[in-house]
Amino acid sequence: MTASTLSLNGWGDIAQFVIAIGGVLALVGAFAQLRLSRANARRGRVYEYADRFNDPKLLRAAAGYKEFWKSHTFTHFDSLDLADQLECLMLPNLIEEVAVLYNRNLLDRNLAAQLLGPYVEVLWQASTPLVSEVRQKENRPTIYAEWEEMRDDTPDRRTKVNRQTEKRRARRKFFRCR
């Protein structure tokens, strides 16, 4: 069958087929763009939190927080006035906020494990007296549970990402040498 022998209905069928393929391709493109924009948003959030954690004021607050819990007990914390207690809880609450986003996959988990994981792990160690006493006193074992879940996940994820990075570097080095 040649182009000159096609009827008007035949050309209409071809046009519908082309339009359908164009629609499917547009849908696939929109889906890919949506996934890419979500991945970029998750990555962007990690960088925003990393900037917050690397702010000199927050670094000083983290150091002060660690020192406070090295030399004080929960009883001393409980005797502080409300403003000092809230200031002391600022850092754990910020980490809990990050952990909720991490555990809900609203952050790039691999990047968050690399950039934020060390803060999460180190400050958890310092927070053990606070967490255990608050959980016991309030009779709520889920207080800071998101933070604890993130703390459990980040070391393995960081190790996995480091291995993947080393493999990529080795492949690049191998192909450069050839």
PDB file of C-alpha atoms in Angstrom:
ATOM      1  CA  MET A   1       0.000   0.000   0.000  1.00  0.00           C
ATOM      2  CA  THR A   2       1.454   3.368  -0.933  1.00  0.00           C
ATOM      3  CA  ALA A   3       0.785   6.763   0.490  1.00  0.00           C
ATOM      4  CA  SER A   4      -1.376   7.755  -2.481  1.00  0.00           C
ATOM      5  CA  THR A   5      -3.727   4.777  -2.009  1.00  0.00           C
ATOM      6  CA  LEU A   6      -4.527   5.474   1.647  1.00  0.00           C
ATOM      7  CA  SER A   7      -8.047   6.592   2.314  1.00  0.00           C
ATOM      8  CA  LEU A   8      -8.955   9.449   4.546  1.00  0.00           C
ATOM      9  CA  ASN A   9      -9.788   6.914   7.303  1.00  0.00           C
ATOM     10  CA  GLY A  10      -6.336   5.336   6.926  1.00  0.00           C
ATOM     11  CA  TRP A  11      -4.661   8.719   7.364  1.00  0.00           C
ATOM     12  CA  GLY A  12      -6.886   9.354  10.375  1.00  0.00           C
ATOM     13  CA  ASP A  13      -5.798   6.044  11.937  1.00  0.00           C
ATOM     14  CA  ILE A  14      -2.140   6.919  11.387  1.00  0.00           C
ATOM     15  CA  ALA A  15      -2.683  10.366  12.946  1.00  0.00           C
ATOM     16  CA  GLN A  16      -4.382   8.840  16.006  1.00  0.00           C
ATOM     17  CA  PHE A  17      -1.533   6.372  16.407  1.00  0.00           C
ATOM     18  CA  VAL A  18       1.061   9.170  16.232  1.00  0.00           C
ATOM     19  CA  ILE A  19      -0.918  11.263  18.734  1.00  0.00           C
ATOM     20  CA  ALA A  20      -1.205   8.292  21.105  1.00  0.00           C
ATOM     21  CA  ILE A  21       2.555   7.668  20.970  1.00  0.00           C
ATOM     22  CA  GLY A  22       3.191  11.375  21.550  1.00  0.00           C
ATOM     23  CA  GLY A  23       0.857  11.299  24.562  1.00  0.00           C
ATOM     24  CA  VAL A  24       2.616   8.268  26.046  1.00  0.00           C
ATOM     25  CA  LEU A  25       6.021   9.900  25.521  1.00  0.00           C
ATOM     26  CA  ALA A  26       4.772  13.112  27.147  1.00  0.00           C
ATOM     27  CA  LEU A  27       3.486  11.109  30.110  1.00  0.00           C
ATOM     28  CA  VAL A  28       6.812   9.285  30.484  1.00  0.00           C
ATOM     29  CA  GLY A  29       8.655  12.619  30.255  1.00  0.00           C
ATOM     30  CA  ALA A  30       6.418  14.190  32.890  1.00  0.00           C
ATOM     31  CA  PHE A  31       6.938  11.214  35.190  1.00  0.00           C
ATOM     32  CA  ALA A  32      10.724  11.418  34.757  1.00  0.00           C
ATOM     33  CA  GLN A  33      10.689  15.168  35.378  1.00  0.00           C
ATOM     34  CA  LEU A  34       8.597  14.689  38.523  1.00  0.00           C
ATOM     35  CA  ARG A  35      10.982  12.044  39.895  1.00  0.00           C
ATOM     36  CA  LEU A  36      13.984  14.242  39.106  1.00  0.00           C
ATOM     37  CA  SER A  37      12.467  17.311  40.765  1.00  0.00           C
ATOM     38  CA  ARG A  38      11.576  15.277  43.871  1.00  0.00           C
ATOM     39  CA  ALA A  39      15.108  13.860  44.048  1.00  0.00           C
ATOM     40  CA  ASN A  40      16.531  17.379  43.722  1.00  0.00           C
ATOM     41  CA  ALA A  41      14.218  18.621  46.484  1.00  0.00           C
ATOM     42  CA  ARG A  42      15.288  15.764  48.788  1.00  0.00           C
ATOM     43  CA  ARG A  43      18.948  16.534  48.066  1.00  0.00           C
ATOM     44  CA  GLY A  44      18.384  20.261  48.576  1.00  0.00           C
ATOM     45  CA  ARG A  45      16.830  19.678  51.994  1.00  0.00           C
ATOM     46  CA  VAL A  46      19.896  17.707  53.085  1.00  0.00           C
ATOM     47  CA  TYR A  47      22.194  20.549  52.050  1.00  0.00           C
ATOM     48  CA  GLU A  48      20.001  23.065  53.901  1.00  0.00           C
ATOM     49  CA  TYR A  49      20.174  21.016  57.095  1.00  0.00           C
ATOM     50  CA  ALA A  50      23.909  20.450  56.630  1.00  0.00           C
ATOM     51  CA  ASP A  51      24.344  24.224  56.391  1.00  0.00           C
ATOM     52  CA  ARG A  52      22.371  24.639  59.624  1.00  0.00           C
ATOM     53  CA  PHE A  53      24.441  22.001  61.423  1.00  0.00           C
ATOM     54  CA  ASN A  54      27.678  23.555  60.190  1.00  0.00           C
ATOM     55  CA  ASP A  55      26.706  27.033  61.351  1.00  0.00           C
ATOM     56  CA  PRO A  56      29.226  28.176  63.997  1.00  0.00           C
ATOM     57  CA  LYS A  57      26.428  28.983  66.470  1.00  0.00           C
ATOM     58  CA  LEU A  58      24.983  25.498  66.198  1.00  0.00           C
ATOM     59  CA  LEU A  59      28.430  23.916  66.403  1.00  0.00           C
ATOM     60  CA  ARG A  60      29.026  25.824  69.656  1.00  0.00           C
ATOM     61  CA  ALA A  61      25.586  24.764  70.881  1.00  0.00           C
ATOM     62  CA  ALA A  62      26.389  21.123  70.062  1.00  0.00           C
ATOM     63  CA  ALA A  63      29.680  21.329  71.935  1.00  0.00           C
ATOM     64  CA  GLY A  64      27.951  22.930  74.912  1.00  0.00           C
ATOM     65  CA  TYR A  65      25.217  20.302  74.769  1.00  0.00           C
ATOM     66  CA  LYS A  66      27.738  17.468  74.847  1.00  0.00           C
ATOM     67  CA  GLU A  67      29.626  19.079  77.735  1.00  0.00           C
ATOM     68  CA  PHE A  68      26.401  19.659  79.665  1.00  0.00           C
ATOM     69  CA  TRP A  69      25.426  15.983  79.509  1.00  0.00           C
ATOM     70  CA  LYS A  70      28.951  14.828  80.373  1.00  0.00           C
ATOM     71  CA  SER A  71      28.882  16.634  83.687  1.00  0.00           C
ATOM     72  CA  HIS A  72      25.162  16.818  84.562  1.00  0.00           C
ATOM     73  CA  THR A  73      22.322  14.448  85.213  1.00  0.00           C
ATOM     74  CA  PHE A  74      18.678  14.636  84.261  1.00  0.00           C
ATOM     75  CA  THR A  75      17.911  15.856  87.782  1.00  0.00           C
ATOM     76  CA  HIS A  76      20.065  18.925  87.139  1.00  0.00           C
ATOM     77  CA  PHE A  77      18.383  19.429  83.757  1.00  0.00           C
ATOM     78  CA  ASP A  78      14.966  19.153  85.416  1.00  0.00           C
ATOM     79  CA  SER A  79      15.930  21.853  87.940  1.00  0.00           C
ATOM     80  CA  LEU A  80      16.791  24.376  85.198  1.00  0.00           C
ATOM     81  CA  ASP A  81      14.311  27.107  84.419  1.00  0.00           C
ATOM     82  CA  LEU A  82      12.096  26.597  81.366  1.00  0.00           C
ATOM     83  CA  ALA A  83      14.119  28.848  79.041  1.00  0.00           C
ATOM     84  CA  ASP A  84      17.325  26.929  79.745  1.00  0.00           C
ATOM     85  CA  GLN A  85      15.550  23.597  79.329  1.00  0.00           C
ATOM     86  CA  LEU A  86      14.125  24.672  75.978  1.00  0.00           C
ATOM     87  CA  GLU A  87      17.527  25.903  74.855  1.00  0.00           C
ATOM     88  CA  CYS A  88      19.012  22.555  75.823  1.00  0.00           C
ATOM     89  CA  LEU A  89      16.270  20.703  73.917  1.00  0.00           C
ATOM     90  CA  MET A  90      16.718  22.758  70.739  1.00  0.00           C
ATOM     91  CA  LEU A  91      19.402  20.462  69.325  1.00  0.00           C
ATOM     92  CA  PRO A  92      17.682  17.116  70.057  1.00  0.00           C
ATOM     93  CA  ASN A  93      14.441  18.483  68.619  1.00  0.00           C
ATOM     94  CA  LEU A  94      16.227  19.654  65.466  1.00  0.00           C
ATOM     95  CA  ILE A  95      17.772  16.221  65.044  1.00  0.00           C
ATOM     96  CA  GLU A  96      14.377  14.599  65.599  1.00  0.00           C
ATOM     97  CA  GLU A  97      12.978  16.862  62.856  1.00  0.00           C
ATOM     98  CA  VAL A  98      15.730  15.734  60.473  1.00  0.00           C
ATOM     99  CA  ALA A  99      15.176  12.107  61.475  1.00  0.00           C
ATOM    100  CA  VAL A 100      11.452  12.285  60.713  1.00  0.00           C
ATOM    101  CA  LEU A 101      12.218  13.574  57.224  1.00  0.00           C
ATOM    102  CA  TYR A 102      14.941  10.946  56.804  1.00  0.00           C
ATOM    103  CA  ASN A 103      12.738   8.059  57.919  1.00  0.00           C
ATOM    104  CA  ARG A 104       9.867   9.229  55.675  1.00  0.00           C
ATOM    105  CA  ASN A 105      12.268   9.329  52.701  1.00  0.00           C
ATOM    106  CA  LEU A 106      11.828  13.088  52.334  1.00  0.00           C
ATOM    107  CA  LEU A 107      15.604  13.516  52.391  1.00  0.00           C
ATOM    108  CA  ASP A 108      18.176  11.886  50.141  1.00  0.00           C
ATOM    109  CA  ARG A 109      19.018   9.138  52.619  1.00  0.00           C
ATOM    110  CA  ASN A 110      22.481   8.363  51.237  1.00  0.00           C
ATOM    111  CA  LEU A 111      23.532  12.010  51.257  1.00  0.00           C
ATOM    112  CA  ALA A 112      21.953  12.573  54.677  1.00  0.00           C
ATOM    113  CA  ALA A 113      23.841   9.590  56.085  1.00  0.00           C
ATOM    114  CA  GLN A 114      27.079  11.058  54.762  1.00  0.00           C
ATOM    115  CA  LEU A 115      26.552  14.673  55.841  1.00  0.00           C
ATOM    116  CA  LEU A 116      24.260  14.456  58.865  1.00  0.00           C
ATOM    117  CA  GLY A 117      24.871  10.931  60.150  1.00  0.00           C
ATOM    118  CA  PRO A 118      27.942  11.818  62.227  1.00  0.00           C
ATOM    119  CA  TYR A 119      25.975  14.537  64.085  1.00  0.00           C
ATOM    120  CA  VAL A 120      23.095  12.146  64.660  1.00  0.00           C
ATOM    121  CA  GLU A 121      25.338   9.402  66.027  1.00  0.00           C
ATOM    122  CA  VAL A 122      27.624  11.522  68.207  1.00  0.00           C
ATOM    123  CA  LEU A 123      24.838  13.575  69.740  1.00  0.00           C
ATOM    124  CA  TRP A 124      22.800  10.431  70.420  1.00  0.00           C
ATOM    125  CA  GLN A 125      25.614   9.162  72.619  1.00  0.00           C
ATOM    126  CA  ALA A 126      25.611  12.415  74.557  1.00  0.00           C
ATOM    127  CA  SER A 127      21.802  12.355  74.808  1.00  0.00           C
ATOM    128  CA  THR A 128      21.425   8.929  76.353  1.00  0.00           C
ATOM    129  CA  PRO A 129      20.702  10.296  79.867  1.00  0.00           C
ATOM    130  CA  LEU A 130      18.143  12.745  78.519  1.00  0.00           C
ATOM    131  CA  VAL A 131      16.362  10.238  76.288  1.00  0.00           C
ATOM    132  CA  SER A 132      16.169   7.427  78.827  1.00  0.00           C
ATOM    133  CA  GLU A 133      14.962   9.701  81.641  1.00  0.00           C
ATOM    134  CA  VAL A 134      12.377  11.502  79.503  1.00  0.00           C
ATOM    135  CA  ARG A 135      11.061   8.201  78.161  1.00  0.00           C
ATOM    136  CA  GLN A 136      10.790   6.845  81.696  1.00  0.00           C
ATOM    137  CA  LYS A 137       9.426  10.015  83.307  1.00  0.00           C
ATOM    138  CA  GLU A 138       6.824  10.648  80.617  1.00  0.00           C
ATOM    139  CA  ASN A 139       6.111   6.913  80.185  1.00  0.00           C
ATOM    140  CA  ARG A 140       6.485   7.395  76.434  1.00  0.00           C
ATOM    141  CA  PRO A 141       9.054   5.005  74.939  1.00  0.00           C
ATOM    142  CA  THR A 142       8.668   6.597  71.502  1.00  0.00           C
ATOM    143  CA  ILE A 143      10.184   9.962  72.440  1.00  0.00           C
ATOM    144  CA  TYR A 144      13.096  10.544  70.045  1.00  0.00           C
ATOM    145  CA  ALA A 145      12.370   7.177  68.383  1.00  0.00           C
ATOM    146  CA  GLU A 146      12.812   8.700  64.919  1.00  0.00           C
ATOM    147  CA  TRP A 147      16.271   9.911  65.906  1.00  0.00           C
ATOM    148  CA  GLU A 148      17.132   6.477  67.263  1.00  0.00           C
ATOM    149  CA  GLU A 149      15.956   4.817  64.033  1.00  0.00           C
ATOM    150  CA  MET A 150      18.058   7.177  61.929  1.00  0.00           C
ATOM    151  CA  ARG A 151      21.036   6.625  64.214  1.00  0.00           C
ATOM    152  CA  ASP A 152      20.715   2.868  63.670  1.00  0.00           C
ATOM    153  CA  ASP A 153      20.529   3.238  59.882  1.00  0.00           C
ATOM    154  CA  THR A 154      23.202   5.820  59.062  1.00  0.00           C
ATOM    155  CA  PRO A 155      26.418   3.868  59.811  1.00  0.00           C
ATOM    156  CA  ASP A 156      25.469   0.985  57.490  1.00  0.00           C
ATOM    157  CA  ARG A 157      24.251   3.347  54.793  1.00  0.00           C
ATOM    158  CA  ARG A 158      27.434   5.426  55.023  1.00  0.00           C
ATOM    159  CA  THR A 159      29.555   2.275  54.702  1.00  0.00           C
ATOM    160  CA  LYS A 160      27.530   1.170  51.670  1.00  0.00           C
ATOM    161  CA  VAL A 161      27.863   4.576  49.995  1.00  0.00           C
ATOM    162  CA  ASN A 162      31.619   4.645  50.688  1.00  0.00           C
ATOM    163  CA  ARG A 163      32.004   1.195  49.089  1.00  0.00           C
ATOM    164  CA  GLN A 164      30.042   2.304  46.035  1.00  0.00           C
ATOM    165  CA  THR A 165      32.174   5.428  45.742  1.00  0.00           C
ATOM    166  CA  GLU A 166      35.376   3.402  45.958  1.00  0.00           C
ATOM    167  CA  LYS A 167      34.134   1.034  43.258  1.00  0.00           C
ATOM    168  CA  ARG A 168      33.327   3.977  40.958  1.00  0.00           C
ATOM    169  CA  ARG A 169      36.761   5.477  41.565  1.00  0.00           C
ATOM    170  CA  ALA A 170      38.443   2.144  40.843  1.00  0.00           C
ATOM    171  CA  ARG A 171      36.484   1.767  37.580  1.00  0.00           C
ATOM    172  CA  ARG A 172      37.401   5.298  36.498  1.00  0.00           C
ATOM    173  CA  LYS A 173      41.042   4.693  37.339  1.00  0.00           C
ATOM    174  CA  PHE A 174      40.981   1.364  35.471  1.00  0.00           C
ATOM    175  CA  PHE A 175      39.528   2.921  32.315  1.00  0.00           C
ATOM    176  CA  ARG A 176      41.904   5.898  32.454  1.00  0.00           C
ATOM    177  CA  CYS A 177      44.872   3.541  32.531  1.00  0.00           C
ATOM    178  CA  ARG A 178      43.769   1.641  29.449  1.00  0.00           C
TER     179      ARG A 178
END
